[in-house]
C-alpha atoms as a printed R data frame, in Angstrom:
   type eleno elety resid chain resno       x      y      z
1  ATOM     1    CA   UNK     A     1   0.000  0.000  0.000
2  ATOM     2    CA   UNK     A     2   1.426  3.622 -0.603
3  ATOM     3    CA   UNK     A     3   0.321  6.859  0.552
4  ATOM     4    CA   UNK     A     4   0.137  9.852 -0.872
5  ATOM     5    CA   UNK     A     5   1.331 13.020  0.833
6  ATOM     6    CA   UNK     A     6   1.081 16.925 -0.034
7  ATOM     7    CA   UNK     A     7   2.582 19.968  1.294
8  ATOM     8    CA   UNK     A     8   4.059 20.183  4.745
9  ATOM     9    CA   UNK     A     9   2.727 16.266  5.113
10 ATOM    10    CA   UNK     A    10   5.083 15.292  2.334
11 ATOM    11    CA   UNK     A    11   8.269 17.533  4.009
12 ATOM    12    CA   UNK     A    12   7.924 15.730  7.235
13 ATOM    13    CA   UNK     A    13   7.912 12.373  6.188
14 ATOM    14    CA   UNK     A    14  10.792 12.790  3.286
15 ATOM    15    CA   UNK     A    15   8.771 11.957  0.407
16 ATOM    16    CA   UNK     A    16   5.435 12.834 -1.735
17 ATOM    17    CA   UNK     A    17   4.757  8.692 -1.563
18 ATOM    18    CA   UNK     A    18   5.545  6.538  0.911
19 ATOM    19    CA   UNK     A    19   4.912  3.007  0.488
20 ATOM    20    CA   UNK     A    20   3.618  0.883  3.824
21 ATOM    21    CA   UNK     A    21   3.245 -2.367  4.916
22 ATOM    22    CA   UNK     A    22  -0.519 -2.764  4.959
23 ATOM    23    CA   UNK     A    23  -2.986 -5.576  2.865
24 ATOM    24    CA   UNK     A    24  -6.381 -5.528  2.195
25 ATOM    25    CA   UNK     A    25  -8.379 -7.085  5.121
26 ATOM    26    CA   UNK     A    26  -5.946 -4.009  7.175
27 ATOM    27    CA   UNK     A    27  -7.719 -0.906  8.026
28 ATOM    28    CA   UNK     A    28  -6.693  2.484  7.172
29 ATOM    29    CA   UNK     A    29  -5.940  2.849 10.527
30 ATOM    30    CA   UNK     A    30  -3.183  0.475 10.404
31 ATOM    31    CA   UNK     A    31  -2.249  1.718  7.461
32 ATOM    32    CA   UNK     A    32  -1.587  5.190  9.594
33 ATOM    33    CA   UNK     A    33   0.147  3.520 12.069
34 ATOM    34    CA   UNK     A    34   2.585  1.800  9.241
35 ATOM    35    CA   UNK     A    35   3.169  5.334  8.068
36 ATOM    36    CA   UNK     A    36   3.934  7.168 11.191
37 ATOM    37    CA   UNK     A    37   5.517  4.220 13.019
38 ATOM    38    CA   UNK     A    38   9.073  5.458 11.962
39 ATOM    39    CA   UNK     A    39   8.177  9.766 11.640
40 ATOM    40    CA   UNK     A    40   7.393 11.205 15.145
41 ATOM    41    CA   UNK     A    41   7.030 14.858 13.131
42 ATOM    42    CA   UNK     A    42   4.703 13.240 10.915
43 ATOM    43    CA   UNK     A    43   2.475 11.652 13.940
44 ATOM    44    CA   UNK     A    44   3.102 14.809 15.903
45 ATOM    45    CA   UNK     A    45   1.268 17.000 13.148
46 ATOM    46    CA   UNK     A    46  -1.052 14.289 11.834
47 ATOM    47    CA   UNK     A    47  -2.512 13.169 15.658
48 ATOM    48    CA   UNK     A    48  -3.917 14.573 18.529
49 ATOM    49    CA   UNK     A    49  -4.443 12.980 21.544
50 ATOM    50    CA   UNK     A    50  -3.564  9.441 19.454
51 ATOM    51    CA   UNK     A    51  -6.294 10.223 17.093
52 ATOM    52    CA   UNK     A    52  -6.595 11.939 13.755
53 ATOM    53    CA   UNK     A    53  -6.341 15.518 13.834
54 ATOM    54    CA   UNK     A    54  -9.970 17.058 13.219
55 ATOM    55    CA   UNK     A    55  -7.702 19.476 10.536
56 ATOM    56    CA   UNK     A    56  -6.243 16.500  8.507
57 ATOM    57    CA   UNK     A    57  -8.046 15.109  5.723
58 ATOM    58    CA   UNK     A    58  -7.387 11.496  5.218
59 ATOM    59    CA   UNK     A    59  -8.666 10.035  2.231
60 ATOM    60    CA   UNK     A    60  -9.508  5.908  0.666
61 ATOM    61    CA   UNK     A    61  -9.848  5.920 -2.649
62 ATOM    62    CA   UNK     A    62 -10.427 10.329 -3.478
63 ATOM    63    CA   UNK     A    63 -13.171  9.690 -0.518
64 ATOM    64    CA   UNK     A    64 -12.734 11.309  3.418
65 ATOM    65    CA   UNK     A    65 -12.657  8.226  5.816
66 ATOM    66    CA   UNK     A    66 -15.031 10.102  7.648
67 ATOM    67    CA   UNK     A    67 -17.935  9.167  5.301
68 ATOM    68    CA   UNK     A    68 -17.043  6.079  5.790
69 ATOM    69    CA   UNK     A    69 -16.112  3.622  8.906
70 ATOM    70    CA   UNK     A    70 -13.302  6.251 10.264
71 ATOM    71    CA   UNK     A    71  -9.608  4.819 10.693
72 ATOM    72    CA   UNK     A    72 -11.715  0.988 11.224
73 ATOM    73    CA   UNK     A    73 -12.151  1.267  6.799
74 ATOM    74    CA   UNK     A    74 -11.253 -1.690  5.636
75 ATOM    75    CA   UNK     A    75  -8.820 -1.472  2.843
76 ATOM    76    CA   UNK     A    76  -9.072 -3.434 -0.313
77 ATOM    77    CA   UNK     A    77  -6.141 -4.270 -3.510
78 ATOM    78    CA   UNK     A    78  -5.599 -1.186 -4.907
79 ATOM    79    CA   UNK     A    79  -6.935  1.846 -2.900
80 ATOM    80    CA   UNK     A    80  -4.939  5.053 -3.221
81 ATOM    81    CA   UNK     A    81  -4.474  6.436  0.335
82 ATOM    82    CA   UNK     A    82  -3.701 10.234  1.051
83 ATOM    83    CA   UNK     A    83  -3.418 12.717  3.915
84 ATOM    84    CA   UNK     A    84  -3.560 16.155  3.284
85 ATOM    85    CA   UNK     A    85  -3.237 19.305  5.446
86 ATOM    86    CA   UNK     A    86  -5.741 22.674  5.785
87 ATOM    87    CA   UNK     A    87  -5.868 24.051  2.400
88 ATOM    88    CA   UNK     A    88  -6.987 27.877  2.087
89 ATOM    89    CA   UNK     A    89  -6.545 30.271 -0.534
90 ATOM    90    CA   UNK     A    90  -8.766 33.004 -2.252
């Protein structure tokens, strides 16, 4: 599995992918846990209180986990998996 990161997201974990241990029958929240395992600057600015940060947008498939079971979404071959920070602009 291999997430996809963007802007500040991307800087603190060294790349724009990062590929993860994590199968279908996983969750996305394992998949989370894969990714920040090894980047405490990542986890620090992704988590909050050892959940998901009510400002990051964490997305299965182009879709925010929150429309769908949370971090417990079950992954399946070939999801795309992204996190991305506030956006704002005008």
């Amino acid at each position: 599995m291999e997430w996809k990161l963007f802007a500040d997201l991307a800087e603190l974990a060294g790349d724009r992918t990062v590929p993860v241990a994590a199968d279908p029958g996983d969750t996305v929240g394992d998949a989370l846990d894969a990714l920040l395992a090894d980047r405490p600057d990542l986890r620090d600015r992704v988590l909050e209180d050892g959940d998901l940060a009510d400002h990051i947008n964490l997305l299965r498939n182009g879709q925010n986990v929150i429309h769908q079971d949370g971090l417990a979404t079950e992954l399946e071959a070939g999801d795309e998996l992204a996190l991305f920070p506030p956006v704002s602009g005008g």
